[in-house]
């Protein structure tokens, strides 16, 4: 099975295009205001709509695939549809959008999901199983923030309480490059559809996959330079993850 890849913390159209063109399966938009990767609601909507517009261009007859660039009021250029562009948007046809929320009010979360037309919502707080059951119109990724050497049995019990499409495992302490206990993670990946995050970089993703064997990997800071998404690192990370066997 080919490993799935989620590029999280998308803040620009350029980063979204680079990730989707490189073969990313999920794009994460962080709506947690305390996060350094927080994105304004309207900016995220503009990016998502621009990507979907490009999808539409891809599906139009070739005779219609020619129009000038249009600079929108927000400064995002609408991309000209050409046959060359159509060839570059194959991966964008399948990439899924993920909205990251943390302890958001349920009614507001459902409104935002509908407004943005999100494919998945990633719940990164203390949301209850009951809360998840009331999320409407989207897939569910439930995130668990763990200590590096987490209690395996306790974590299994917590995960088992939730009905989610995917389970994301991340570190409690961010920014130190420390990985979760990969041997323990490998036990969980045999039982649950695990998306593994925290401390991943192009330099270590192959080794991590060889031990943990998750369904997918999630990266944010590991593909950044000076706090900004770096196209070369994005491409390198996705290539290494996808080529792992």
GROMACS .gro file of C-alpha atoms in nm:
model
  245
    1UNK     CA    1   0.000   0.000   0.000
    2UNK     CA    2   0.131   0.343  -0.094
    3UNK     CA    3   0.178   0.571   0.205
    4UNK     CA    4  -0.055   0.870   0.218
    5UNK     CA    5   0.089   1.215   0.292
    6UNK     CA    6  -0.069   1.514   0.465
    7UNK     CA    7   0.099   1.853   0.436
    8UNK     CA    8  -0.032   2.063   0.724
    9UNK     CA    9  -0.017   2.432   0.801
   10UNK     CA   10  -0.097   2.547   0.447
   11UNK     CA   11  -0.109   2.929   0.440
   12UNK     CA   12  -0.057   3.019   0.074
   13UNK     CA   13  -0.187   2.912  -0.266
   14UNK     CA   14   0.171   2.845  -0.377
   15UNK     CA   15   0.224   2.595  -0.094
   16UNK     CA   16  -0.108   2.425  -0.169
   17UNK     CA   17  -0.021   2.392  -0.537
   18UNK     CA   18   0.330   2.265  -0.466
   19UNK     CA   19   0.201   2.001  -0.227
   20UNK     CA   20  -0.086   1.882  -0.444
   21UNK     CA   21   0.128   1.873  -0.759
   22UNK     CA   22   0.392   1.668  -0.574
   23UNK     CA   23   0.129   1.409  -0.484
   24UNK     CA   24   0.003   1.505  -0.138
   25UNK     CA   25  -0.318   1.331  -0.039
   26UNK     CA   26  -0.432   1.582   0.224
   27UNK     CA   27  -0.383   1.958   0.272
   28UNK     CA   28  -0.426   2.085   0.627
   29UNK     CA   29  -0.559   2.434   0.707
   30UNK     CA   30  -0.510   2.532   1.071
   31UNK     CA   31  -0.793   2.734   1.227
   32UNK     CA   32  -0.654   2.725   1.582
   33UNK     CA   33  -0.585   3.091   1.658
   34UNK     CA   34  -0.297   3.018   1.898
   35UNK     CA   35  -0.104   2.828   1.629
   36UNK     CA   36   0.177   2.997   1.437
   37UNK     CA   37   0.031   2.832   1.127
   38UNK     CA   38  -0.315   2.979   1.181
   39UNK     CA   39  -0.487   3.081   0.860
   40UNK     CA   40  -0.770   3.329   0.826
   41UNK     CA   41  -1.100   3.178   0.723
   42UNK     CA   42  -1.133   3.389   0.410
   43UNK     CA   43  -0.776   3.317   0.300
   44UNK     CA   44  -0.836   2.943   0.331
   45UNK     CA   45  -1.161   2.971   0.137
   46UNK     CA   46  -0.987   3.162  -0.142
   47UNK     CA   47  -0.714   2.898  -0.168
   48UNK     CA   48  -0.960   2.608  -0.165
   49UNK     CA   49  -1.182   2.774  -0.426
   50UNK     CA   50  -0.882   2.852  -0.646
   51UNK     CA   51  -0.774   2.488  -0.638
   52UNK     CA   52  -1.125   2.374  -0.722
   53UNK     CA   53  -1.141   2.623  -1.008
   54UNK     CA   54  -0.823   2.467  -1.145
   55UNK     CA   55  -0.990   2.126  -1.114
   56UNK     CA   56  -1.277   2.259  -1.325
   57UNK     CA   57  -1.031   2.388  -1.584
   58UNK     CA   58  -0.878   2.043  -1.598
   59UNK     CA   59  -1.215   1.890  -1.679
   60UNK     CA   60  -1.317   2.139  -1.948
   61UNK     CA   61  -1.274   2.059  -2.319
   62UNK     CA   62  -0.937   2.169  -2.452
   63UNK     CA   63  -1.099   2.432  -2.672
   64UNK     CA   64  -1.212   2.614  -2.358
   65UNK     CA   65  -0.883   2.582  -2.175
   66UNK     CA   66  -0.746   2.923  -2.265
   67UNK     CA   67  -0.808   3.247  -2.082
   68UNK     CA   68  -0.588   3.526  -1.947
   69UNK     CA   69  -0.467   3.541  -1.589
   70UNK     CA   70  -0.703   3.737  -1.368
   71UNK     CA   71  -0.576   3.910  -1.056
   72UNK     CA   72  -0.842   3.875  -0.789
   73UNK     CA   73  -0.898   4.149  -0.526
   74UNK     CA   74  -0.719   3.939  -0.265
   75UNK     CA   75  -0.403   3.930  -0.476
   76UNK     CA   76  -0.431   3.561  -0.568
   77UNK     CA   77  -0.390   3.522  -0.941
   78UNK     CA   78  -0.642   3.299  -1.112
   79UNK     CA   79  -0.430   3.058  -1.315
   80UNK     CA   80  -0.467   3.049  -1.693
   81UNK     CA   81  -0.613   2.720  -1.813
   82UNK     CA   82  -0.398   2.560  -2.080
   83UNK     CA   83  -0.331   2.205  -2.186
   84UNK     CA   84   0.000   2.223  -1.999
   85UNK     CA   85  -0.181   2.324  -1.682
   86UNK     CA   86  -0.429   2.043  -1.733
   87UNK     CA   87  -0.142   1.797  -1.726
   88UNK     CA   88  -0.008   1.940  -1.398
   89UNK     CA   89  -0.338   1.920  -1.210
   90UNK     CA   90  -0.378   1.543  -1.199
   91UNK     CA   91  -0.292   1.522  -0.830
   92UNK     CA   92  -0.504   1.826  -0.748
   93UNK     CA   93  -0.809   1.633  -0.866
   94UNK     CA   94  -0.772   1.395  -0.572
   95UNK     CA   95  -0.618   1.596  -0.287
   96UNK     CA   96  -0.844   1.631   0.018
   97UNK     CA   97  -0.882   1.944   0.228
   98UNK     CA   98  -0.863   1.919   0.607
   99UNK     CA   99  -0.969   2.185   0.856
  100UNK     CA  100  -0.787   2.171   1.191
  101UNK     CA  101  -1.000   2.276   1.489
  102UNK     CA  102  -0.943   2.265   1.864
  103UNK     CA  103  -1.235   2.261   2.109
  104UNK     CA  104  -1.445   2.467   1.869
  105UNK     CA  105  -1.814   2.518   1.944
  106UNK     CA  106  -2.005   2.244   1.765
  107UNK     CA  107  -2.248   2.467   1.578
  108UNK     CA  108  -1.968   2.693   1.456
  109UNK     CA  109  -1.755   2.394   1.351
  110UNK     CA  110  -2.042   2.258   1.141
  111UNK     CA  111  -2.100   2.600   0.983
  112UNK     CA  112  -1.731   2.633   0.892
  113UNK     CA  113  -1.718   2.282   0.750
  114UNK     CA  114  -2.012   2.364   0.523
  115UNK     CA  115  -1.881   2.710   0.432
  116UNK     CA  116  -1.537   2.582   0.332
  117UNK     CA  117  -1.666   2.254   0.184
  118UNK     CA  118  -1.400   2.062   0.376
  119UNK     CA  119  -1.338   1.696   0.299
  120UNK     CA  120  -1.221   1.626   0.655
  121UNK     CA  121  -1.214   1.796   0.992
  122UNK     CA  122  -0.918   1.728   1.224
  123UNK     CA  123  -1.014   1.763   1.590
  124UNK     CA  124  -0.707   1.856   1.790
  125UNK     CA  125  -0.856   1.921   2.133
  126UNK     CA  126  -1.055   1.740   2.402
  127UNK     CA  127  -1.357   1.675   2.185
  128UNK     CA  128  -1.575   1.392   2.315
  129UNK     CA  129  -1.702   1.092   2.119
  130UNK     CA  130  -2.049   1.252   2.142
  131UNK     CA  131  -1.915   1.573   1.987
  132UNK     CA  132  -1.770   1.377   1.696
  133UNK     CA  133  -2.099   1.198   1.636
  134UNK     CA  134  -2.264   1.537   1.577
  135UNK     CA  135  -2.014   1.663   1.319
  136UNK     CA  136  -2.194   1.690   0.986
  137UNK     CA  137  -2.100   1.650   0.622
  138UNK     CA  138  -1.732   1.560   0.645
  139UNK     CA  139  -1.484   1.288   0.737
  140UNK     CA  140  -1.329   1.284   1.084
  141UNK     CA  141  -0.963   1.279   1.189
  142UNK     CA  142  -0.926   1.262   1.568
  143UNK     CA  143  -0.591   1.379   1.698
  144UNK     CA  144  -0.421   1.256   2.016
  145UNK     CA  145  -0.126   1.448   2.162
  146UNK     CA  146   0.104   1.204   2.340
  147UNK     CA  147   0.422   1.195   2.542
  148UNK     CA  148   0.714   1.050   2.348
  149UNK     CA  149   0.707   0.728   2.554
  150UNK     CA  150   0.329   0.710   2.589
  151UNK     CA  151   0.131   0.444   2.775
  152UNK     CA  152   0.028   0.199   2.504
  153UNK     CA  153  -0.266   0.034   2.680
  154UNK     CA  154  -0.415   0.363   2.795
  155UNK     CA  155  -0.383   0.511   2.446
  156UNK     CA  156  -0.551   0.209   2.290
  157UNK     CA  157  -0.846   0.248   2.528
  158UNK     CA  158  -0.882   0.619   2.447
  159UNK     CA  159  -0.870   0.565   2.072
  160UNK     CA  160  -1.125   0.282   2.090
  161UNK     CA  161  -1.388   0.521   2.225
  162UNK     CA  162  -1.393   0.727   1.906
  163UNK     CA  163  -1.560   0.657   1.573
  164UNK     CA  164  -1.328   0.842   1.337
  165UNK     CA  165  -1.206   0.778   0.985
  166UNK     CA  166  -0.844   0.827   1.090
  167UNK     CA  167  -0.649   0.865   1.414
  168UNK     CA  168  -0.366   1.119   1.416
  169UNK     CA  169  -0.085   1.074   1.669
  170UNK     CA  170   0.125   1.378   1.755
  171UNK     CA  171   0.365   1.488   2.029
  172UNK     CA  172   0.253   1.698   2.324
  173UNK     CA  173   0.574   1.901   2.312
  174UNK     CA  174   0.625   2.063   1.974
  175UNK     CA  175   0.935   2.195   1.801
  176UNK     CA  176   1.203   1.973   1.954
  177UNK     CA  177   1.229   1.717   1.678
  178UNK     CA  178   1.154   1.430   1.916
  179UNK     CA  179   0.961   1.136   1.775
  180UNK     CA  180   0.698   0.925   1.944
  181UNK     CA  181   0.806   0.576   2.047
  182UNK     CA  182   0.794   0.413   1.705
  183UNK     CA  183   0.775   0.057   1.835
  184UNK     CA  184   0.461   0.146   2.028
  185UNK     CA  185   0.320   0.332   1.730
  186UNK     CA  186   0.372   0.019   1.519
  187UNK     CA  187   0.147  -0.170   1.762
  188UNK     CA  188  -0.127   0.085   1.710
  189UNK     CA  189  -0.096   0.088   1.331
  190UNK     CA  190  -0.194  -0.279   1.329
  191UNK     CA  191  -0.525  -0.189   1.494
  192UNK     CA  192  -0.619   0.159   1.372
  193UNK     CA  193  -0.580   0.375   1.057
  194UNK     CA  194  -0.299   0.589   1.198
  195UNK     CA  195  -0.171   0.919   1.061
  196UNK     CA  196   0.167   0.980   1.226
  197UNK     CA  197   0.285   1.335   1.295
  198UNK     CA  198   0.551   1.507   1.502
  199UNK     CA  199   0.922   1.539   1.435
  200UNK     CA  200   0.910   1.422   1.074
  201UNK     CA  201   1.152   1.550   0.809
  202UNK     CA  202   1.272   1.435   0.467
  203UNK     CA  203   1.585   1.309   0.645
  204UNK     CA  204   1.402   1.064   0.873
  205UNK     CA  205   1.071   0.977   0.708
  206UNK     CA  206   1.198   0.657   0.543
  207UNK     CA  207   1.333   0.521   0.872
  208UNK     CA  208   1.014   0.616   1.055
  209UNK     CA  209   0.800   0.437   0.797
  210UNK     CA  210   1.016   0.125   0.815
  211UNK     CA  211   0.941   0.094   1.187
  212UNK     CA  212   0.598   0.245   1.249
  213UNK     CA  213   0.424   0.151   0.922
  214UNK     CA  214   0.136   0.402   0.954
  215UNK     CA  215  -0.142   0.459   0.704
  216UNK     CA  216  -0.018   0.814   0.648
  217UNK     CA  217   0.237   1.070   0.765
  218UNK     CA  218   0.169   1.434   0.853
  219UNK     CA  219   0.431   1.708   0.826
  220UNK     CA  220   0.433   2.083   0.883
  221UNK     CA  221   0.757   2.227   1.019
  222UNK     CA  222   0.962   1.951   0.858
  223UNK     CA  223   0.902   2.102   0.514
  224UNK     CA  224   0.960   2.464   0.612
  225UNK     CA  225   1.252   2.706   0.591
  226UNK     CA  226   1.239   3.006   0.824
  227UNK     CA  227   0.877   2.931   0.908
  228UNK     CA  228   0.759   2.915   0.546
  229UNK     CA  229   0.669   2.614   0.334
  230UNK     CA  230   0.960   2.521   0.105
  231UNK     CA  231   0.872   2.366  -0.231
  232UNK     CA  232   1.190   2.157  -0.256
  233UNK     CA  233   1.139   2.011   0.091
  234UNK     CA  234   0.773   1.939   0.018
  235UNK     CA  235   0.861   1.756  -0.303
  236UNK     CA  236   1.145   1.565  -0.135
  237UNK     CA  237   0.934   1.458   0.162
  238UNK     CA  238   0.645   1.336  -0.051
  239UNK     CA  239   0.874   1.152  -0.292
  240UNK     CA  240   1.052   0.969  -0.011
  241UNK     CA  241   0.726   0.875   0.161
  242UNK     CA  242   0.557   0.759  -0.159
  243UNK     CA  243   0.858   0.557  -0.272
  244UNK     CA  244   0.883   0.369   0.057
  245UNK     CA  245   0.798   0.001   0.022
   0.00000   0.00000   0.00000
